[in-house]
């Protein structure tokens, strides 16, 4: 069942999106070579708690396996669901940070991938393409289009540039649960799949690989890596479907302010 939200509910998700964007920015401010991914996680946890929210991913339970952190932090060849640990970020890394905020009964979910220092040009291109494909996908999130139009937008743009699309992991509806119907694949055919209705809320989250599309999961039950160990990028917004233009409920504004002041993060 696909839940349609009221405009008041969209406003709750949007308010959560502000806290979420600011939590991302608090993390971005301290991203630098030498910092551990665990330290980044702590900052996000504290910011969300200080704003009376709960980190959506903390203790998120899949068949009894609980995610142990507030952030999914996925470095280089990790596609998504990396667990924060003692790994120290280094010059040349890319790091995707995915976070969710739950407050007042609703979730908001967004992700951003950062380039630290001297990242290879081909990998910067991957980041730009993934981010742009998210923008193109959001343009499709309007009344009368279908889920397949979103997937097609991501796939067509990224594959034309020579990148590949992860198939096993997809975007999703967002609301009282972090993951609701419908699934929002990052590949597809125009005009295929469920019709988009006004006030459907979906997380659109292209996961795009520099090499081949195959992935595998590590024994921790979470970490997803590219099979060929080449880099992968991930950007995500939570958006509401509207008549003429999607309403983006999460924001990169605070993140991008932090990046513009960072000595370590490359503006892509
Ligand atoms: Mg996410
Ligand atoms: Mg998501």
XYZ file of C-alpha atoms and ligand atoms in Angstrom:
270
model
C 0.000 0.000 0.000
C 1.302 3.418 -0.987
C 0.467 6.079 1.617
C -0.309 9.580 0.440
C 0.645 12.276 2.941
C -1.274 15.364 3.981
C 0.353 18.755 3.453
C 0.747 19.027 7.249
C 2.672 15.739 7.179
C 4.868 17.057 4.368
C 5.704 19.991 6.626
C 6.773 17.638 9.418
C 9.029 15.748 7.002
C 10.397 19.063 5.676
C 11.190 20.224 9.225
C 12.962 16.916 9.847
C 14.762 17.495 6.561
C 16.196 20.739 7.939
C 17.578 18.997 11.039
C 18.883 16.256 8.762
C 20.586 18.738 6.417
C 22.160 20.489 9.381
C 23.320 17.175 10.868
C 24.968 16.366 7.514
C 26.614 19.799 7.570
C 27.972 19.268 11.100
C 29.621 16.130 9.742
C 30.886 17.869 6.593
C 32.529 20.557 8.748
C 34.840 18.010 10.370
C 35.596 15.801 7.363
C 39.353 15.763 6.869
C 42.171 13.267 6.439
C 42.830 11.434 9.709
C 39.342 11.615 11.175
C 37.653 8.290 11.795
C 34.223 7.463 10.457
C 33.181 6.681 14.058
C 33.938 10.294 15.025
C 31.711 11.526 12.196
C 28.910 9.273 13.398
C 29.088 10.678 16.935
C 28.658 14.237 15.696
C 25.536 13.352 13.711
C 24.067 11.392 16.622
C 24.543 14.285 19.023
C 23.178 16.901 16.635
C 20.023 14.895 15.980
C 19.479 14.134 19.681
C 20.082 17.796 20.607
C 17.267 18.679 18.201
C 14.890 16.168 19.770
C 15.057 13.781 16.860
C 16.056 10.141 16.642
C 18.546 8.854 14.044
C 16.426 6.664 11.761
C 19.182 4.158 11.091
C 20.289 3.557 14.680
C 19.155 0.040 15.643
C 17.348 -0.328 12.305
C 16.534 -3.995 12.357
C 16.812 -6.403 9.453
C 16.004 -9.966 10.574
C 17.439 -9.362 14.034
C 20.621 -7.683 12.756
C 20.521 -4.136 14.135
C 22.435 -1.338 12.434
C 24.751 -0.027 15.164
C 25.123 3.631 14.138
C 23.368 6.850 13.139
C 25.155 7.170 9.814
C 25.902 4.796 7.004
C 29.414 5.802 5.980
C 30.603 4.259 2.753
C 34.153 4.955 1.608
C 35.405 4.434 -1.973
C 34.298 0.982 -3.168
C 31.642 0.675 -0.473
C 28.348 1.398 -2.209
C 26.107 1.876 0.841
C 25.490 0.694 4.421
C 29.077 1.054 5.605
C 29.306 0.832 9.398
C 31.252 3.665 11.082
C 34.489 2.330 12.571
C 38.118 3.243 13.240
C 38.976 3.761 9.566
C 40.709 7.108 9.131
C 39.691 9.059 6.051
C 42.556 9.935 3.762
C 43.389 12.294 0.928
C 41.894 10.962 -2.302
C 38.968 9.144 -0.653
C 35.351 9.610 -1.542
C 32.928 9.120 1.316
C 29.190 8.757 1.101
C 27.235 9.710 4.185
C 23.650 8.575 4.492
C 21.458 9.705 7.369
C 17.849 9.749 8.496
C 15.965 11.778 11.080
C 12.817 10.578 12.823
C 10.764 13.153 14.704
C 7.067 13.827 15.248
C 6.158 10.466 13.776
C 7.920 10.773 10.401
C 11.274 10.098 8.802
C 13.422 12.113 6.407
C 16.290 10.451 4.537
C 19.169 11.902 2.522
C 22.712 11.131 1.402
C 25.684 12.996 -0.031
C 29.063 11.851 -1.323
C 32.142 13.959 -0.563
C 35.478 14.049 -2.363
C 38.457 14.571 -0.058
C 41.526 16.271 -1.492
C 43.160 14.789 -4.567
C 40.415 12.587 -5.935
C 40.946 11.181 -9.442
C 39.174 13.097 -12.214
C 37.212 10.025 -13.331
C 35.876 9.621 -9.794
C 34.929 13.303 -9.555
C 33.044 12.750 -12.804
C 31.226 9.830 -11.162
C 30.171 12.058 -8.261
C 28.949 14.832 -10.565
C 27.034 12.345 -12.705
C 25.364 10.710 -9.719
C 24.333 14.065 -8.262
C 23.054 15.295 -11.619
C 21.121 12.065 -12.161
C 19.351 12.701 -8.856
C 18.349 16.168 -10.087
C 17.046 14.698 -13.356
C 15.150 11.992 -11.486
C 13.528 14.576 -9.222
C 12.241 16.371 -12.338
C 10.288 13.194 -13.101
C 8.674 13.038 -9.646
C 5.481 14.784 -10.742
C 1.857 13.767 -10.939
C 1.064 11.603 -13.970
C 4.559 10.206 -14.433
C 5.462 6.693 -13.336
C 8.137 5.110 -11.178
C 9.867 3.866 -14.347
C 10.342 7.455 -15.548
C 12.465 8.140 -12.463
C 14.603 5.047 -12.966
C 14.981 5.753 -16.650
C 16.233 9.293 -15.942
C 18.999 8.009 -13.656
C 19.988 5.059 -15.812
C 19.973 6.874 -19.123
C 22.085 9.781 -17.861
C 24.665 7.697 -15.991
C 25.032 4.900 -18.531
C 25.529 7.412 -21.345
C 28.549 8.665 -19.398
C 29.893 5.105 -19.072
C 28.891 4.466 -15.462
C 26.730 1.606 -14.186
C 23.651 1.368 -11.995
C 23.368 -0.839 -8.941
C 20.259 -3.047 -9.309
C 19.898 -4.720 -5.919
C 19.359 -1.541 -3.898
C 16.637 0.968 -4.593
C 14.919 4.101 -3.331
C 11.667 3.845 -1.430
C 8.607 5.508 -0.023
C 9.235 7.478 3.179
C 6.801 8.294 5.972
C 5.920 6.794 9.329
C 8.305 4.025 8.329
C 11.745 4.660 6.919
C 11.089 2.258 4.071
C 7.604 2.191 2.593
C 6.138 1.295 -0.759
C 6.847 1.904 -3.584
C 10.325 0.755 -4.483
C 12.084 3.386 -6.563
C 14.660 1.668 -8.755
C 17.456 3.630 -10.376
C 16.860 1.889 -13.683
C 13.754 1.335 -15.699
C 11.641 2.083 -18.714
C 9.716 5.244 -19.411
C 6.027 4.846 -18.653
C 6.551 1.674 -16.578
C 5.498 0.939 -13.019
C 3.228 2.614 -10.481
C 1.678 5.962 -11.316
C 2.927 8.887 -9.259
C 0.230 10.609 -7.249
C 0.246 13.952 -5.526
C 1.723 13.796 -1.997
C 3.450 10.465 -2.425
C 6.750 10.862 -0.579
C 9.721 8.986 -1.966
C 13.449 8.802 -1.367
C 15.256 8.914 -4.689
C 18.789 7.625 -4.263
C 20.954 6.800 -7.252
C 23.802 4.396 -6.429
C 26.201 4.555 -9.338
C 29.410 2.614 -9.951
C 32.524 3.645 -11.833
C 33.215 0.093 -12.961
C 30.836 -2.838 -13.258
C 27.415 -2.889 -11.648
C 27.911 -6.055 -9.568
C 28.066 -5.774 -5.811
C 28.443 -8.068 -2.844
C 27.576 -7.902 0.820
C 30.137 -8.385 3.563
C 29.717 -10.826 6.442
C 28.562 -8.041 8.789
C 25.220 -8.228 6.990
C 25.350 -4.550 6.007
C 28.377 -3.326 4.081
C 27.777 -3.399 0.327
C 30.871 -3.249 -1.860
C 31.457 -3.169 -5.588
C 32.610 -6.559 -6.857
C 35.458 -5.002 -8.855
C 36.471 -2.707 -5.952
C 36.027 0.416 -8.069
C 34.412 3.509 -6.507
C 30.689 3.998 -6.104
C 28.715 7.175 -5.393
C 25.370 7.856 -3.728
C 23.173 10.947 -3.451
C 19.672 11.001 -2.000
C 16.777 13.342 -1.391
C 13.338 12.739 0.091
C 10.779 14.382 -2.197
C 7.012 14.789 -2.402
C 5.305 14.267 -5.740
C 3.383 17.367 -6.806
C 1.483 18.472 -9.923
C 4.109 20.426 -11.844
C 7.299 20.250 -9.802
C 8.445 17.896 -7.068
C 8.704 19.348 -3.585
C 12.178 18.490 -2.244
C 11.770 17.911 1.497
C 15.429 17.377 2.378
C 18.138 19.906 1.659
C 21.791 20.087 0.610
C 21.919 23.823 1.419
C 23.729 23.450 4.761
C 26.030 20.768 3.364
C 27.067 22.975 0.488
C 27.699 25.938 2.777
C 29.989 23.675 4.823
C 31.759 22.428 1.684
C 32.396 25.985 0.475
C 34.226 26.677 3.752
C 36.063 23.331 3.919
C 39.792 23.107 3.281
C 39.526 19.401 2.609
C 36.358 18.692 0.662
C 36.517 19.306 -3.084
C 33.531 21.140 -4.539
C 32.258 18.859 -7.294
Mg 19.368 7.255 2.958
Mg 16.946 5.830 1.578
